[in-house]
Tab-separated table of C-alpha atoms in Angstrom:
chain	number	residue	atom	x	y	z
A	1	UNK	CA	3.038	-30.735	-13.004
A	2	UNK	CA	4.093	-34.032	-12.540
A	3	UNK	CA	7.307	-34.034	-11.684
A	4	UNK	CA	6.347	-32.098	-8.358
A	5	UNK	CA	3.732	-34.477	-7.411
A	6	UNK	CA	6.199	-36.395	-4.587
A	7	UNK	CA	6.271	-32.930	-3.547
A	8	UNK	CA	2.593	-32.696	-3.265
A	9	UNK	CA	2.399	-35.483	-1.278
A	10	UNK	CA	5.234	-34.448	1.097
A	11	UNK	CA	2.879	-31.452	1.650
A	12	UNK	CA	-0.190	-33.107	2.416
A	13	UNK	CA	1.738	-35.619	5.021
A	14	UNK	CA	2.688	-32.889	6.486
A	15	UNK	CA	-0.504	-31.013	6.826
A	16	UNK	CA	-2.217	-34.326	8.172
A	17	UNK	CA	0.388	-35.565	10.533
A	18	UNK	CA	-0.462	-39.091	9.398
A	19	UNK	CA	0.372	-41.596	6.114
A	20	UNK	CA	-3.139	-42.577	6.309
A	21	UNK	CA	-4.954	-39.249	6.457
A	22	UNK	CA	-2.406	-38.140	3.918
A	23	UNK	CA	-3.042	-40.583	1.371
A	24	UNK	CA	-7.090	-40.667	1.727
A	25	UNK	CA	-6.817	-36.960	1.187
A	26	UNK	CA	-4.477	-37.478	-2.138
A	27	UNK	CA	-6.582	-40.813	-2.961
A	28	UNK	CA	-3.795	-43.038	-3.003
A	29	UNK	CA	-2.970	-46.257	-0.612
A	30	UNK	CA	-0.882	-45.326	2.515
A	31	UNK	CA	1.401	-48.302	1.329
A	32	UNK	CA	2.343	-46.601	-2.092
A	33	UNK	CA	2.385	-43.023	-0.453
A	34	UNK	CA	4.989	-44.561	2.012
A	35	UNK	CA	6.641	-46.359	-0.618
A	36	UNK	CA	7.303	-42.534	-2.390
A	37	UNK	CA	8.541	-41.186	0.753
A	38	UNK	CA	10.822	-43.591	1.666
A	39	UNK	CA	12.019	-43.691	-1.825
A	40	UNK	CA	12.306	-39.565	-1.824
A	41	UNK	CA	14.388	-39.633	1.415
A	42	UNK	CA	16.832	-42.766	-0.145
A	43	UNK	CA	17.416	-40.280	-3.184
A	44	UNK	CA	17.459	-37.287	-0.936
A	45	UNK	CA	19.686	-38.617	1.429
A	46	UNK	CA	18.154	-37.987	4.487
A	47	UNK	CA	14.735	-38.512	6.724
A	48	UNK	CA	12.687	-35.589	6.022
A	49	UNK	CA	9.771	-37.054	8.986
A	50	UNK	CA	10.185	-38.273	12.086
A	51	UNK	CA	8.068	-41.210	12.765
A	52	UNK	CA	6.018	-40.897	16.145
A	53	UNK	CA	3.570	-43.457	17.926
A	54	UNK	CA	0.448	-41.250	16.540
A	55	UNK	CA	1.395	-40.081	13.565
A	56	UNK	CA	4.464	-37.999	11.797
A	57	UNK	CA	6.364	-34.272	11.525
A	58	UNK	CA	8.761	-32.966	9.416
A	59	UNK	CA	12.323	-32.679	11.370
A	60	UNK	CA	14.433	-29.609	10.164
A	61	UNK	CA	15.354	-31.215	7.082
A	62	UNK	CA	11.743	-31.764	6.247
A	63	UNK	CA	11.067	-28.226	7.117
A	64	UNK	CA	14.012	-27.060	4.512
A	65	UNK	CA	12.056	-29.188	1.985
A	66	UNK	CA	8.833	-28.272	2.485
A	67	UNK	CA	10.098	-24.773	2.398
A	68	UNK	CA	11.735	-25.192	-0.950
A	69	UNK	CA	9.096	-26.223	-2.294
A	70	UNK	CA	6.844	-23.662	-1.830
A	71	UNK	CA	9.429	-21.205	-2.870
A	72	UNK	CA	10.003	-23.377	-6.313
A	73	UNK	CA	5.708	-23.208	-6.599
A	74	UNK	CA	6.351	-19.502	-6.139
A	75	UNK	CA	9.148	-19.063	-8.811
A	76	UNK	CA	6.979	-21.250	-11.291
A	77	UNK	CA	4.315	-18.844	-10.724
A	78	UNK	CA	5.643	-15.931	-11.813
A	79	UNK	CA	7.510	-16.931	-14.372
A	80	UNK	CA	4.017	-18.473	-16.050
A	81	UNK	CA	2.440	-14.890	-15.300
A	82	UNK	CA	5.546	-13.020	-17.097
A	83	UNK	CA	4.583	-16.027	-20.176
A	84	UNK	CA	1.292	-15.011	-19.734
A	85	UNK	CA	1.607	-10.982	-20.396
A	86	UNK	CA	4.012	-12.080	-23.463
A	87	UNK	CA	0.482	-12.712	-25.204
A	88	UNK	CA	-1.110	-9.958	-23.810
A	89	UNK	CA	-3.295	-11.962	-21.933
A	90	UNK	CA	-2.610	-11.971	-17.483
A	91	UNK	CA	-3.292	-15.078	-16.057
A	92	UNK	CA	-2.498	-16.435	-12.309
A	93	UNK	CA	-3.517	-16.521	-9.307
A	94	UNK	CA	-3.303	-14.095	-5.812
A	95	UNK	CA	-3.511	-15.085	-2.444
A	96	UNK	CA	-3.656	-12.637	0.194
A	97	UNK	CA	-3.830	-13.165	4.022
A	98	UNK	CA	-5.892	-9.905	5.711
A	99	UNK	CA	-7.453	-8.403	8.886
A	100	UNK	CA	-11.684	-8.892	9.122
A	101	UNK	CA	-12.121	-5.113	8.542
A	102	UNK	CA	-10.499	-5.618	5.042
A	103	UNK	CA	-13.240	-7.990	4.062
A	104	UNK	CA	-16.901	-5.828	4.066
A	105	UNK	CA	-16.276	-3.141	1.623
A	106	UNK	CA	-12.118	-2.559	0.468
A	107	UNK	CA	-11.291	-6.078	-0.638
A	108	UNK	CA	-14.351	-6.990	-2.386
A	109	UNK	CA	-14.203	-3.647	-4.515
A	110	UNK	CA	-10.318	-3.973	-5.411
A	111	UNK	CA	-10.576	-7.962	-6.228
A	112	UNK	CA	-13.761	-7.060	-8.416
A	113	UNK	CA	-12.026	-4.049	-10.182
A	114	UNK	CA	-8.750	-6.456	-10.779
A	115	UNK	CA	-10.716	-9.348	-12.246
A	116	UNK	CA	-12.936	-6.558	-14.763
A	117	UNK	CA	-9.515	-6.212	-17.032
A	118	UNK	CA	-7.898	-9.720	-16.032
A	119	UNK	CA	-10.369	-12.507	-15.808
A	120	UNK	CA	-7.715	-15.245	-15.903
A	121	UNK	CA	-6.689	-14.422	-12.663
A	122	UNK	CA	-7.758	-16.215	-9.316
A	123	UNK	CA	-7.998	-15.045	-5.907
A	124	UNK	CA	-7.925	-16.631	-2.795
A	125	UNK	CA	-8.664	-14.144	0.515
A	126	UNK	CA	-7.558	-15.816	4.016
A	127	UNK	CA	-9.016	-14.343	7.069
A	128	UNK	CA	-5.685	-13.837	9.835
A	129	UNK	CA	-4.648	-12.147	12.604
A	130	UNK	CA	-1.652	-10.397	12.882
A	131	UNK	CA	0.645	-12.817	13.494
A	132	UNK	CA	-0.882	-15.638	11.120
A	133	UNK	CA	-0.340	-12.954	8.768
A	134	UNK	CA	3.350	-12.671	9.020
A	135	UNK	CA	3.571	-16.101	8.886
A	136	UNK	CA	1.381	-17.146	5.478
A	137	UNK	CA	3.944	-14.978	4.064
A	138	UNK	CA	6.830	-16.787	5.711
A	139	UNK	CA	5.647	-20.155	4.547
A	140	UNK	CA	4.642	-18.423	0.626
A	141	UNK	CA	0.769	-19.732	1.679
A	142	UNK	CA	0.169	-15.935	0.998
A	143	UNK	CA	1.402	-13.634	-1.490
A	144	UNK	CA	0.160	-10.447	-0.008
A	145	UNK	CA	-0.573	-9.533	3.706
A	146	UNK	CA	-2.874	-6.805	4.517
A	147	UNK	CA	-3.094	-6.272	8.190
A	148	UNK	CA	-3.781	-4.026	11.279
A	149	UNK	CA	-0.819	-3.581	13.424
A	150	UNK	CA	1.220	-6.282	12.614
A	151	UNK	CA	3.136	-7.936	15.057
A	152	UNK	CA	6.797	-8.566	14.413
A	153	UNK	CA	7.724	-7.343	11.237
A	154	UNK	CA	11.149	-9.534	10.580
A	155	UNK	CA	10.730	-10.734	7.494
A	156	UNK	CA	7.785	-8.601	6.276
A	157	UNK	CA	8.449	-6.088	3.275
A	158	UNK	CA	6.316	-2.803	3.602
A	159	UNK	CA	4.593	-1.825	0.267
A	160	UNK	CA	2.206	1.019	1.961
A	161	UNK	CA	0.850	1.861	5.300
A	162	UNK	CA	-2.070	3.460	5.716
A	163	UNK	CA	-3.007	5.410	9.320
A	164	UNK	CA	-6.402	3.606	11.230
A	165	UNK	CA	-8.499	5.747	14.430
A	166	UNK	CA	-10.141	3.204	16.332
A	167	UNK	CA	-13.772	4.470	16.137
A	168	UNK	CA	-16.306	3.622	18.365
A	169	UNK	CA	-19.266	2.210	16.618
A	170	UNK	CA	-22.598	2.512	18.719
A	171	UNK	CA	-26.451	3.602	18.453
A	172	UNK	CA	-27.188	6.787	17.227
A	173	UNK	CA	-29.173	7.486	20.778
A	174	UNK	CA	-26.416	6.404	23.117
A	175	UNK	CA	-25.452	9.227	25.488
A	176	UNK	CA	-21.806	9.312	24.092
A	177	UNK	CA	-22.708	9.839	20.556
A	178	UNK	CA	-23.708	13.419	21.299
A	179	UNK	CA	-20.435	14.414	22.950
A	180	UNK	CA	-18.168	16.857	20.637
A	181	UNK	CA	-15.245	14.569	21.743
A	182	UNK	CA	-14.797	10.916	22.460
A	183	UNK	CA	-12.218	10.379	25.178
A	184	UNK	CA	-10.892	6.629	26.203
A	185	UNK	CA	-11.953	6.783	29.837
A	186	UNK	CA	-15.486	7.219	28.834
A	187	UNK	CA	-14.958	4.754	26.449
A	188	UNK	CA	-13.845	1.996	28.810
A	189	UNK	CA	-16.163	3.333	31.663
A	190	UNK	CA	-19.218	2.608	29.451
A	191	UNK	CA	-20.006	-1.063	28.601
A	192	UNK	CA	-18.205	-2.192	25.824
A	193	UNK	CA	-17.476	-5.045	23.343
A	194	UNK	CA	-14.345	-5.680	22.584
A	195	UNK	CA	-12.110	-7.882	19.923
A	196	UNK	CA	-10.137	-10.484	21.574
A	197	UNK	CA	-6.319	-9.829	22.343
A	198	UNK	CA	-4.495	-11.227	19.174
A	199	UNK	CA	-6.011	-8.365	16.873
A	200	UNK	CA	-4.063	-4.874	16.462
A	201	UNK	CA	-7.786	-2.864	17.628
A	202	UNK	CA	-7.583	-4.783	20.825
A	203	UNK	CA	-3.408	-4.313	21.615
A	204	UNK	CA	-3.773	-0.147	21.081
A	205	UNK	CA	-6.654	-0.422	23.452
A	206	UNK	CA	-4.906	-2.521	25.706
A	207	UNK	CA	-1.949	-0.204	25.118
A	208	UNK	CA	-3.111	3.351	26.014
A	209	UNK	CA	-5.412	1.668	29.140
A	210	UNK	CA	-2.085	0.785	30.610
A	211	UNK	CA	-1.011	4.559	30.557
A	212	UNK	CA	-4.586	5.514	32.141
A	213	UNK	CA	-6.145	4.068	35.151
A	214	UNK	CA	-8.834	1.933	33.044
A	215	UNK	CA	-9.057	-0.912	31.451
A	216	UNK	CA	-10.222	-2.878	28.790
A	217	UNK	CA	-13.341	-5.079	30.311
A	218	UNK	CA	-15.429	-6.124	28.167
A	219	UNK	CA	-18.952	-7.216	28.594
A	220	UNK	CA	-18.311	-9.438	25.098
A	221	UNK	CA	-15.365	-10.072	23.770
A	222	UNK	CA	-15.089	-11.714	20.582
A	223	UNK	CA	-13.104	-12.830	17.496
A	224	UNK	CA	-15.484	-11.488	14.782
A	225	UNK	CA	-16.177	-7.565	13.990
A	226	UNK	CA	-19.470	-8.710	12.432
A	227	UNK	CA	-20.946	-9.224	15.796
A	228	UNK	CA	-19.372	-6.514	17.170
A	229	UNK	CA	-20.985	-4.055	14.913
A	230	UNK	CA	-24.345	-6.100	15.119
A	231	UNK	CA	-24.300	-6.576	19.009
A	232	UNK	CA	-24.478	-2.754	19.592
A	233	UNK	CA	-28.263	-2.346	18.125
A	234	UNK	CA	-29.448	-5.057	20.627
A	235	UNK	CA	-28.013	-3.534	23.946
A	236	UNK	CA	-26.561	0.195	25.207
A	237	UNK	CA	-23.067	-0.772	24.574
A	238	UNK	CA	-20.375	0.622	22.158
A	239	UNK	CA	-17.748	-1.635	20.177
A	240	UNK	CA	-14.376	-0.871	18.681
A	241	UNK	CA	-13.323	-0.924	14.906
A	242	UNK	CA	-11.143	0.845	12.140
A	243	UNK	CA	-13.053	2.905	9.606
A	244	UNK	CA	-11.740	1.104	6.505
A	245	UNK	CA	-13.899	-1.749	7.831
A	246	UNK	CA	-17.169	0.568	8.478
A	247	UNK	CA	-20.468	2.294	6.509
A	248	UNK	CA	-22.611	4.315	7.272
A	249	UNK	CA	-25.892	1.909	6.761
A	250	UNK	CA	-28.265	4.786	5.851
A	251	UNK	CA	-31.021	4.670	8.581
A	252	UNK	CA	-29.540	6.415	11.344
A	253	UNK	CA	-29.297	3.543	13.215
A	254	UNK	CA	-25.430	3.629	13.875
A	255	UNK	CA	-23.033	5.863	14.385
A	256	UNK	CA	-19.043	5.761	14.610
A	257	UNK	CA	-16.337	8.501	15.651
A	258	UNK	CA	-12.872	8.197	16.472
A	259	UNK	CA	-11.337	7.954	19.794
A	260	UNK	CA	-9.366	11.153	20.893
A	261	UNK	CA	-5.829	10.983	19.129
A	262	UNK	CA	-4.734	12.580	23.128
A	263	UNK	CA	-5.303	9.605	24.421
A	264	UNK	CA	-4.984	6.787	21.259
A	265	UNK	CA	-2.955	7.822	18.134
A	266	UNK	CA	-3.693	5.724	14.957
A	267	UNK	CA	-2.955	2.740	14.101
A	268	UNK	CA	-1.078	1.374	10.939
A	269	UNK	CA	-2.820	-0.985	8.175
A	270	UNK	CA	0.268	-1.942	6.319
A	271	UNK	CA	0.171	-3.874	3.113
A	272	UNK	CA	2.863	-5.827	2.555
A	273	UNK	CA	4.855	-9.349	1.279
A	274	UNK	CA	7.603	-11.565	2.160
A	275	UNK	CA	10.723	-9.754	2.542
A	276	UNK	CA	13.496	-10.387	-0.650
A	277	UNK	CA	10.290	-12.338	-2.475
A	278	UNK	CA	9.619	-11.374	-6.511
A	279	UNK	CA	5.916	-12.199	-6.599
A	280	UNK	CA	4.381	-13.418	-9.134
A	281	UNK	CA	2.599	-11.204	-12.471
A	282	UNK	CA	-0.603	-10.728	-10.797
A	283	UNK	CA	0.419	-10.432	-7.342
A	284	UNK	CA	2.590	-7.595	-7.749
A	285	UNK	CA	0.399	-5.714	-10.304
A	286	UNK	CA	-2.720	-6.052	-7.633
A	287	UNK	CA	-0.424	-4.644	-5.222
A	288	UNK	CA	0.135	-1.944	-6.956
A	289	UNK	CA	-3.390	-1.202	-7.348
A	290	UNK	CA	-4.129	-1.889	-3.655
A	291	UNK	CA	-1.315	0.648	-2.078
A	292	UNK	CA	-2.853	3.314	-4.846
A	293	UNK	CA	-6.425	2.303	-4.003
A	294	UNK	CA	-5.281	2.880	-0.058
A	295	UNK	CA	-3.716	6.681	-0.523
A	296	UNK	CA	-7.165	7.564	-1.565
A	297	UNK	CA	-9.139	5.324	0.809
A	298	UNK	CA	-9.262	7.879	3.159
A	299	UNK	CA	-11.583	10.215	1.674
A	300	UNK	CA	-14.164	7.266	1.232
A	301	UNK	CA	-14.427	6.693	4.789
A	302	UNK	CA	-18.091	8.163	5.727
């Protein structure tokens, strides 16, 4: 809309840290894109960027801006969904910021089933870690967060929580796949790859090592869960994941069981939004079919 197009701009400054970046990315002149700032922060009554030798930030009162903004974006939003369902007819669009494991098998069946009886609506699916999470929803660039072990939880409004066993994924011929019971210290004792230490599989390793006399050493440690599960066919090494992000791929190649809940209890994959937020039509519906979807989750998990 037109009248939030200063606003737009604003936004993309920000993003770039520079006039010029800003306005080749908007394709407008730097000199007219400065021109609407300055003439923003005249009617605003304040600076809303402080100017630095190699480029420019929002100050507080840019930050305040920015942040009403999005919130305004948010508001407009759901009020066009709520138009939307007056005709029968949902329309929007859902952004939701989620762990790796969410993105093989749960979130492509849910986003598929949503989109079969509303085709109007959009998705957009943002790969974080825990903390990013928390923090697309403090800055509305997600609706929805669906994430392992979140980190802080202050402004993050629980809609369901569903218990995670780290499993250990391996070869169906390694020596620890045959024993009746997978403890941690044989675990950790056996070469192992390992997520790196900003994702919730990696702190309730880290966790229940400190309580033992192991630790977590891997021989690769890595951001992705793809090559964790891959990496395990080429040498005699076991990796770490949650089952929601798991299959069972059919050959008898690969195995997974869960770690001893003596020695590490589950973890939580809580879905959730920004605390005191009313999302948006879509949003809210598809989290209503999400935290349903995730009571019966369980019982899929082969």
């Amino acid at each position: 809309m037109r009248h939030l197009q200063t606003f737009r701009l604003i936004e993309a400054v920000a993003r770039a840290g520079s006039m010029r970046k800003a306005a080749q990315d908007m394709n407008i002149t730097a000199s007219a894109l400065n021109r609407r700032i300055n003439r923003f922060e005249d009617e605003f009554g304040a600076e809303i960027f402080e100017r630095l030798a190699g480029g420019v930030r929002l100050n507080p009162a840019g930050e305040l801006v920015l942040h009403h903004y999005r919130a305004t974006l948010s508001d407009l939003s759901r009020v066009q969904g709520q138009v939307a369902d007056l005709s029968g007819e949902r329309r929007g669009h859902v952004s939701i910021a989620c762990s790796q494991a969410l993105l093989p098998y749960f979130l492509p069946r849910q986003i598929a089933r949503y989109r079969a009886e509303h085709r109007g609506v959009t998705f957009s699916v943002n790969v974080r870690d825990r903390a990013q999470a928390e923090q697309e929803l403090a800055t509305y660039s997600s609706d929805l967060a669906l994430v392992f072990e979140p980190v802080y939880l202050v402004d993050f409004e629980v809609v369901h929580v569903a218990p995670q066993a780290v499993n250990v994924v391996m070869r169906a011929d390694h020596p620890l796949a045959r024993k009746p019971e997978l403890r941690l210290r044989d675990c950790l004792d056996t070469p192992h790859v390992a997520p790196s230490a900003k994702f919730g599989v990696r702190h309730l390793l880290d966790f229940a090592a400190r309580r033992g006399t192991r630790r977590v050493s891997p021989v690769v440690e890595t951001e992705s869960f793809e090559l964790i599960r891959h990496y395990v066919l080429h040498e005699g090494v076991i990796g770490f994941q949650i089952p929601i992000g798991l299959r069972d791929p059919g050959d008898g190649s690969i195995v997974f069981r869960p770690i001893s809940e003596r020695d590490l209890p589950p973890g939580n994959l809580i879905l959730g939004q920004m605390r005191g937020r009313t999302l948006p039509v879509a949003s809210a519906r598809f989290a209503m079919q999400l935290a349903t979807a995730l009571k019966d989750y369980p019982g899929e998990m082969r």
